[in-house]
Amino acid sequence: MTRPTFRFAPSPNGELHLGHAYSALLNAAMARKTGGRLLLRIEDIDLTRCTPEFEAGIFRDLEWLGIEWEEPVRRQSEHLAEYGGLLDRLIAWELVYPAFMSRGETRAHIAQAEESGRTWPRDPDGVPLYPGLDKALSASERKKRMANGEPFAWRLDTAAAMARVDKPLTWTEFAGPDMDTARKVEARPDLWGDVVLARRDVPTSYHLSVVADDALQSITHVVRGLDLFAATGIHRLLQELLELPEPAYFHHRLIPGPDGRKLSKSFRDTGLSALRSAGRTPDEIKAMLEA
Ligand code: GLU
């Protein structure tokens, strides 16, 4: 039997806060309890927002919390060619298309539709779905615009991808960290519309690289925040298309900020380095998270 393999996968685009500490400690505890492994992955594909300083902060904070992970650490920015290989397969299958509409054009198109009384569909995060007008472009028009150097993102033709898979998709979601009971959740990639798989500025995206890496690192248990619960629908579709193994999932509760809302990287006072500077100990952090 393969050893249970967990991962903590922060993005170095800000300082770690209490929510990250909760996720990292939970992954470490679950790995320990199951005799499994804990891997660390640095999700740094956003080359403009991720910095070496934030990455150094991640190591400092995790070490301070006493978390141990197996080497080597996987840094996504070092594996762009691997994600490109997966994207090439989707291009060959014509399951992705070059999306040329800029944010401004997209916004204007949606505003116009809404002004004429249409309710524009939104994804589970509340973001309006991409209009997907470029799907109708002819092959020669696409080629011409690409050859002219027009910027574009590769978007998944979600309906076509679901038709290719042609079966109901589910995932296994544990009810709690003890993993005693699990249920099957229906995957709904359709709720997200045509998601970006390779950005204009980076030849991959969160969705593509996360499924690639969970497979390449042989992750058996994905333990992450509830804010990513619905995105698992897209991940299951990509896993099925690309014939990648299916991990089990546990989406844990989110740690609220001082105002009761979701924590973000801008909550400086719940940042781990700020708490450390204020004299808090790792044990106090753990106690705060158990409360
Ligand atoms: N890198 C993501 C984040 O920092 C987590 C991705 C995941 O766990 O799937 O929010």
Short mmCIF file of C-alpha atoms and ligand atoms in Angstrom, two decimals:
data_model
loop_
_atom_site.label_atom_id
_atom_site.label_comp_id
_atom_site.label_asym_id
_atom_site.label_seq_id
_atom_site.Cartn_x
_atom_site.Cartn_y
_atom_site.Cartn_z
CA MET A 1 0.00 0.00 0.00
CA THR A 2 1.22 3.52 -0.76
CA ARG A 3 1.95 5.61 2.29
CA PRO A 4 -0.57 8.38 2.93
CA THR A 5 0.97 11.54 1.51
CA PHE A 6 -0.18 15.00 2.54
CA ARG A 7 0.95 18.39 1.37
CA PHE A 8 0.92 22.00 2.50
CA ALA A 9 0.98 24.28 -0.53
CA PRO A 10 1.24 27.98 0.34
CA SER A 11 1.76 30.79 -2.17
CA PRO A 12 4.57 33.21 -1.27
CA ASN A 13 2.52 36.29 -2.15
CA GLY A 14 2.08 37.51 1.41
CA GLU A 15 2.81 36.58 4.98
CA LEU A 16 1.40 33.42 6.49
CA HIS A 17 -1.43 34.03 8.94
CA LEU A 18 -3.31 31.98 11.50
CA GLY A 19 -5.34 30.25 8.77
CA HIS A 20 -2.15 28.95 7.17
CA ALA A 21 -0.86 27.82 10.55
CA TYR A 22 -4.09 25.87 11.08
CA SER A 23 -3.82 24.19 7.67
CA ALA A 24 -0.14 23.34 8.03
CA LEU A 25 -0.54 22.00 11.59
CA LEU A 26 -3.56 19.93 10.57
CA ASN A 27 -1.71 18.40 7.62
CA ALA A 28 1.25 17.62 9.88
CA ALA A 29 -1.00 16.04 12.54
CA MET A 30 -2.88 13.92 10.00
CA ALA A 31 0.38 12.75 8.42
CA ARG A 32 1.74 11.83 11.85
CA LYS A 33 -1.41 9.97 12.87
CA THR A 34 -1.53 7.90 9.70
CA GLY A 35 2.20 7.20 9.58
CA GLY A 36 2.22 9.23 6.39
CA ARG A 37 4.45 11.82 4.75
CA LEU A 38 4.13 15.59 4.69
CA LEU A 39 5.42 17.45 1.64
CA LEU A 40 5.80 21.17 1.16
CA ARG A 41 5.02 22.83 -2.15
CA ILE A 42 5.65 26.48 -2.91
CA GLU A 43 2.93 27.66 -5.31
CA ASP A 44 4.78 30.56 -6.86
CA ILE A 45 3.53 30.70 -10.44
CA ASP A 46 2.35 34.29 -10.01
CA LEU A 47 5.71 35.78 -10.84
CA THR A 48 4.63 39.33 -10.10
CA ARG A 49 3.12 38.77 -6.65
CA CYS A 50 5.40 36.05 -5.27
CA THR A 51 8.74 37.12 -3.79
CA PRO A 52 11.80 35.36 -2.31
CA GLU A 53 11.21 37.34 0.90
CA PHE A 54 7.72 35.91 1.36
CA GLU A 55 9.07 32.45 0.56
CA ALA A 56 11.78 32.83 3.22
CA GLY A 57 9.02 33.91 5.61
CA ILE A 58 7.11 30.67 4.95
CA PHE A 59 10.12 28.55 5.94
CA ARG A 60 10.77 30.69 9.01
CA ASP A 61 7.16 30.50 10.18
CA LEU A 62 6.78 26.76 9.58
CA GLU A 63 10.04 25.97 11.35
CA TRP A 64 8.97 28.18 14.24
CA LEU A 65 5.74 26.20 14.52
CA GLY A 66 7.81 23.01 14.66
CA ILE A 67 6.47 21.59 11.40
CA GLU A 68 8.67 19.09 9.60
CA TRP A 69 8.37 18.17 5.95
CA GLU A 70 10.18 15.87 3.59
CA GLU A 71 12.74 17.25 1.18
CA PRO A 72 12.87 18.23 -1.61
CA VAL A 73 10.45 21.13 -1.52
CA ARG A 74 8.69 21.49 -4.85
CA ARG A 75 8.72 25.01 -6.25
CA GLN A 76 6.18 25.40 -9.05
CA SER A 77 8.09 28.11 -10.91
CA GLU A 78 10.79 25.49 -11.59
CA HIS A 79 8.36 23.13 -13.34
CA LEU A 80 6.60 25.27 -15.93
CA ALA A 81 7.64 22.91 -18.74
CA GLU A 82 5.85 20.00 -17.03
CA TYR A 83 2.59 21.94 -16.85
CA GLY A 84 3.16 22.93 -20.49
CA GLY A 85 3.26 19.25 -21.43
CA LEU A 86 -0.19 18.70 -19.94
CA LEU A 87 -1.54 21.82 -21.61
CA ASP A 88 -0.21 20.59 -24.97
CA ARG A 89 -2.34 17.47 -24.64
CA LEU A 90 -5.44 19.55 -24.01
CA ILE A 91 -4.56 21.77 -26.99
CA ALA A 92 -4.18 18.70 -29.21
CA TRP A 93 -7.60 17.45 -28.06
CA GLU A 94 -9.07 20.91 -28.76
CA LEU A 95 -10.37 21.12 -25.21
CA VAL A 96 -8.81 24.54 -24.61
CA TYR A 97 -9.10 27.66 -26.71
CA PRO A 98 -7.16 30.93 -26.88
CA ALA A 99 -9.22 33.54 -25.04
CA PHE A 100 -8.37 37.00 -26.32
CA MET A 101 -10.93 39.13 -24.47
CA SER A 102 -9.28 41.47 -21.99
CA ARG A 103 -10.73 42.08 -18.55
CA GLY A 104 -12.13 45.40 -19.72
CA GLU A 105 -13.81 43.84 -22.75
CA THR A 106 -15.22 41.04 -20.61
CA ARG A 107 -16.60 43.51 -18.08
CA ALA A 108 -18.15 45.66 -20.80
CA HIS A 109 -19.77 42.64 -22.45
CA ILE A 110 -21.29 41.46 -19.17
CA ALA A 111 -22.44 44.97 -18.19
CA GLN A 112 -24.20 45.31 -21.53
CA ALA A 113 -25.93 41.95 -21.13
CA GLU A 114 -27.04 42.88 -17.62
CA GLU A 115 -28.32 46.28 -18.76
CA SER A 116 -30.55 44.51 -21.22
CA GLY A 117 -32.08 42.55 -18.36
CA ARG A 118 -30.07 39.32 -18.48
CA THR A 119 -28.76 37.85 -15.24
CA TRP A 120 -25.16 36.93 -15.95
CA PRO A 121 -24.11 33.64 -14.31
CA ARG A 122 -21.48 33.78 -11.59
CA ASP A 123 -19.06 31.13 -10.33
CA PRO A 124 -19.10 29.82 -6.72
CA ASP A 125 -16.74 32.66 -5.75
CA GLY A 126 -19.18 35.22 -7.15
CA VAL A 127 -17.08 36.06 -10.22
CA PRO A 128 -19.01 36.45 -13.50
CA LEU A 129 -18.35 33.58 -15.92
CA TYR A 130 -16.19 34.25 -18.96
CA PRO A 131 -18.38 35.03 -21.99
CA GLY A 132 -16.47 32.57 -24.17
CA LEU A 133 -17.16 34.46 -27.40
CA ASP A 134 -13.72 33.45 -28.70
CA LYS A 135 -14.86 29.86 -28.86
CA ALA A 136 -16.67 30.77 -32.07
CA LEU A 137 -13.54 32.14 -33.80
CA SER A 138 -12.50 30.22 -36.89
CA ALA A 139 -9.22 28.32 -36.82
CA SER A 140 -7.67 30.73 -39.30
CA GLU A 141 -8.77 33.78 -37.29
CA ARG A 142 -7.27 32.27 -34.14
CA LYS A 143 -4.01 31.53 -35.91
CA LYS A 144 -3.85 35.02 -37.33
CA ARG A 145 -4.42 36.70 -33.99
CA MET A 146 -1.89 34.45 -32.26
CA ALA A 147 0.67 35.08 -35.01
CA ASN A 148 0.10 38.83 -34.59
CA GLY A 149 1.17 38.48 -30.98
CA GLU A 150 -2.21 39.36 -29.47
CA PRO A 151 -2.18 38.41 -25.78
CA PHE A 152 -4.42 35.51 -24.83
CA ALA A 153 -5.04 32.99 -22.07
CA TRP A 154 -5.79 29.31 -22.70
CA ARG A 155 -9.24 28.54 -21.31
CA LEU A 156 -10.78 25.15 -20.83
CA ASP A 157 -13.85 24.48 -22.96
CA THR A 158 -15.55 23.04 -19.90
CA ALA A 159 -18.62 21.72 -21.71
CA ALA A 160 -16.45 19.92 -24.29
CA ALA A 161 -14.19 18.55 -21.56
CA MET A 162 -17.18 17.19 -19.61
CA ALA A 163 -18.54 15.65 -22.80
CA ARG A 164 -15.20 13.90 -23.39
CA VAL A 165 -15.19 12.47 -19.85
CA ASP A 166 -18.86 11.59 -20.24
CA LYS A 167 -19.61 10.31 -16.75
CA PRO A 168 -20.75 11.87 -13.49
CA LEU A 169 -17.75 13.01 -11.50
CA THR A 170 -17.46 12.84 -7.72
CA TRP A 171 -14.81 13.12 -5.08
CA THR A 172 -14.32 11.60 -1.64
CA GLU A 173 -14.64 14.16 1.14
CA PHE A 174 -13.80 13.21 4.71
CA ALA A 175 -16.21 14.43 7.37
CA GLY A 176 -13.41 15.36 9.77
CA PRO A 177 -9.68 15.16 10.34
CA ASP A 178 -9.93 11.73 11.93
CA MET A 179 -11.04 10.42 8.51
CA ASP A 180 -13.51 7.99 10.10
CA THR A 181 -16.28 8.75 7.67
CA ALA A 182 -16.37 10.09 4.16
CA ARG A 183 -19.03 11.02 1.63
CA LYS A 184 -19.09 11.34 -2.13
CA VAL A 185 -19.52 14.88 -3.39
CA GLU A 186 -20.77 15.59 -6.89
CA ALA A 187 -18.12 17.52 -8.84
CA ARG A 188 -19.61 20.53 -10.65
CA PRO A 189 -16.94 21.93 -12.98
CA ASP A 190 -19.74 23.47 -15.05
CA LEU A 191 -20.36 26.02 -12.26
CA TRP A 192 -17.01 27.63 -13.08
CA GLY A 193 -17.47 28.11 -16.81
CA ASP A 194 -14.37 28.18 -18.98
CA VAL A 195 -11.56 28.51 -16.44
CA VAL A 196 -8.07 29.73 -17.29
CA LEU A 197 -5.52 26.92 -17.61
CA ALA A 198 -2.64 29.08 -18.82
CA ARG A 199 -2.58 32.76 -18.09
CA ARG A 200 -1.55 35.56 -20.43
CA ASP A 201 1.64 36.13 -18.48
CA VAL A 202 2.36 32.64 -17.10
CA PRO A 203 2.13 29.40 -19.11
CA THR A 204 0.00 27.68 -16.45
CA SER A 205 -2.64 28.46 -13.81
CA TYR A 206 -3.50 27.43 -10.26
CA HIS A 207 -5.92 24.72 -11.44
CA LEU A 208 -3.55 23.11 -13.92
CA SER A 209 -0.45 23.16 -11.74
CA VAL A 210 -2.23 21.98 -8.60
CA VAL A 211 -3.59 18.84 -10.24
CA ALA A 212 -0.26 18.23 -11.99
CA ASP A 213 1.67 18.50 -8.74
CA ASP A 214 -0.75 16.51 -6.61
CA ALA A 215 -0.18 13.69 -9.13
CA LEU A 216 3.57 14.16 -9.54
CA GLN A 217 4.07 14.25 -5.77
CA SER A 218 1.81 11.20 -5.33
CA ILE A 219 -0.48 13.10 -2.95
CA THR A 220 -3.12 10.76 -1.55
CA HIS A 221 -4.81 13.25 0.81
CA VAL A 222 -5.49 16.88 -0.08
CA VAL A 223 -6.22 18.79 3.12
CA ARG A 224 -6.93 22.49 2.54
CA GLY A 225 -9.39 25.24 3.42
CA LEU A 226 -13.11 25.20 2.68
CA ASP A 227 -12.60 28.16 0.35
CA LEU A 228 -11.29 25.64 -2.20
CA PHE A 229 -14.12 23.12 -1.78
CA ALA A 230 -16.00 24.00 -4.99
CA ALA A 231 -12.78 24.30 -7.03
CA THR A 232 -12.29 20.59 -6.43
CA GLY A 233 -14.94 20.09 -9.12
CA ILE A 234 -12.54 21.51 -11.72
CA HIS A 235 -9.65 19.52 -10.30
CA ARG A 236 -11.58 16.27 -10.65
CA LEU A 237 -12.40 17.06 -14.28
CA LEU A 238 -8.75 17.78 -15.07
CA GLN A 239 -7.61 14.63 -13.27
CA GLU A 240 -10.04 12.55 -15.27
CA LEU A 241 -9.10 14.14 -18.60
CA LEU A 242 -5.38 13.79 -18.00
CA GLU A 243 -5.69 10.33 -16.43
CA LEU A 244 -4.18 11.45 -13.14
CA PRO A 245 -4.87 9.61 -9.87
CA GLU A 246 -7.69 10.83 -7.65
CA PRO A 247 -6.70 11.87 -4.12
CA ALA A 248 -9.16 12.00 -1.22
CA TYR A 249 -10.05 15.43 0.14
CA PHE A 250 -10.73 17.13 3.41
CA HIS A 251 -11.65 20.81 3.29
CA HIS A 252 -11.17 22.20 6.77
CA ARG A 253 -12.90 25.11 8.49
CA LEU A 254 -11.58 28.61 7.89
CA ILE A 255 -10.15 30.61 10.74
CA PRO A 256 -12.05 33.90 11.02
CA GLY A 257 -10.22 37.20 11.36
CA PRO A 258 -10.68 39.65 14.25
CA ASP A 259 -13.83 41.05 12.58
CA GLY A 260 -15.28 37.57 12.08
CA ARG A 261 -14.57 37.60 8.35
CA LYS A 262 -12.27 35.38 6.31
CA LEU A 263 -8.58 35.96 7.02
CA SER A 264 -6.56 37.49 4.26
CA LYS A 265 -2.90 38.21 3.84
CA SER A 266 -3.59 41.84 4.66
CA PHE A 267 -4.57 41.07 8.28
CA ARG A 268 -1.23 42.07 9.66
CA ASP A 269 -2.13 41.40 13.29
CA THR A 270 -2.88 37.72 12.64
CA GLY A 271 0.29 37.32 10.59
CA LEU A 272 2.54 34.71 12.17
CA SER A 273 5.63 36.90 12.12
CA ALA A 274 3.69 39.73 13.80
CA LEU A 275 2.43 37.33 16.47
CA ARG A 276 5.98 36.05 16.98
CA SER A 277 7.31 39.62 17.32
CA ALA A 278 4.56 40.31 19.84
CA GLY A 279 6.00 37.50 21.97
CA ARG A 280 3.46 34.76 21.24
CA THR A 281 4.81 31.21 21.40
CA PRO A 282 4.02 28.34 19.04
CA ASP A 283 2.07 26.68 21.87
CA GLU A 284 -0.07 29.78 22.25
CA ILE A 285 -0.75 29.76 18.51
CA LYS A 286 -1.81 26.09 18.71
CA ALA A 287 -4.07 26.87 21.67
CA MET A 288 -5.66 29.77 19.76
CA LEU A 289 -6.42 27.45 16.85
CA GLU A 290 -7.96 24.79 19.05
CA ALA A 291 -10.34 27.27 20.67
N1 GLU B 1 -1.67 27.81 -2.93
C1 GLU B 1 -3.01 27.83 -2.44
C2 GLU B 1 -3.14 28.90 -1.38
O1 GLU B 1 -2.15 29.37 -0.84
C3 GLU B 1 -3.45 26.51 -1.84
C4 GLU B 1 -3.73 25.53 -2.90
C5 GLU B 1 -4.20 24.15 -2.43
O2 GLU B 1 -4.00 23.78 -1.27
O3 GLU B 1 -4.73 23.46 -3.27
O4 GLU B 1 -4.25 29.31 -1.10
#
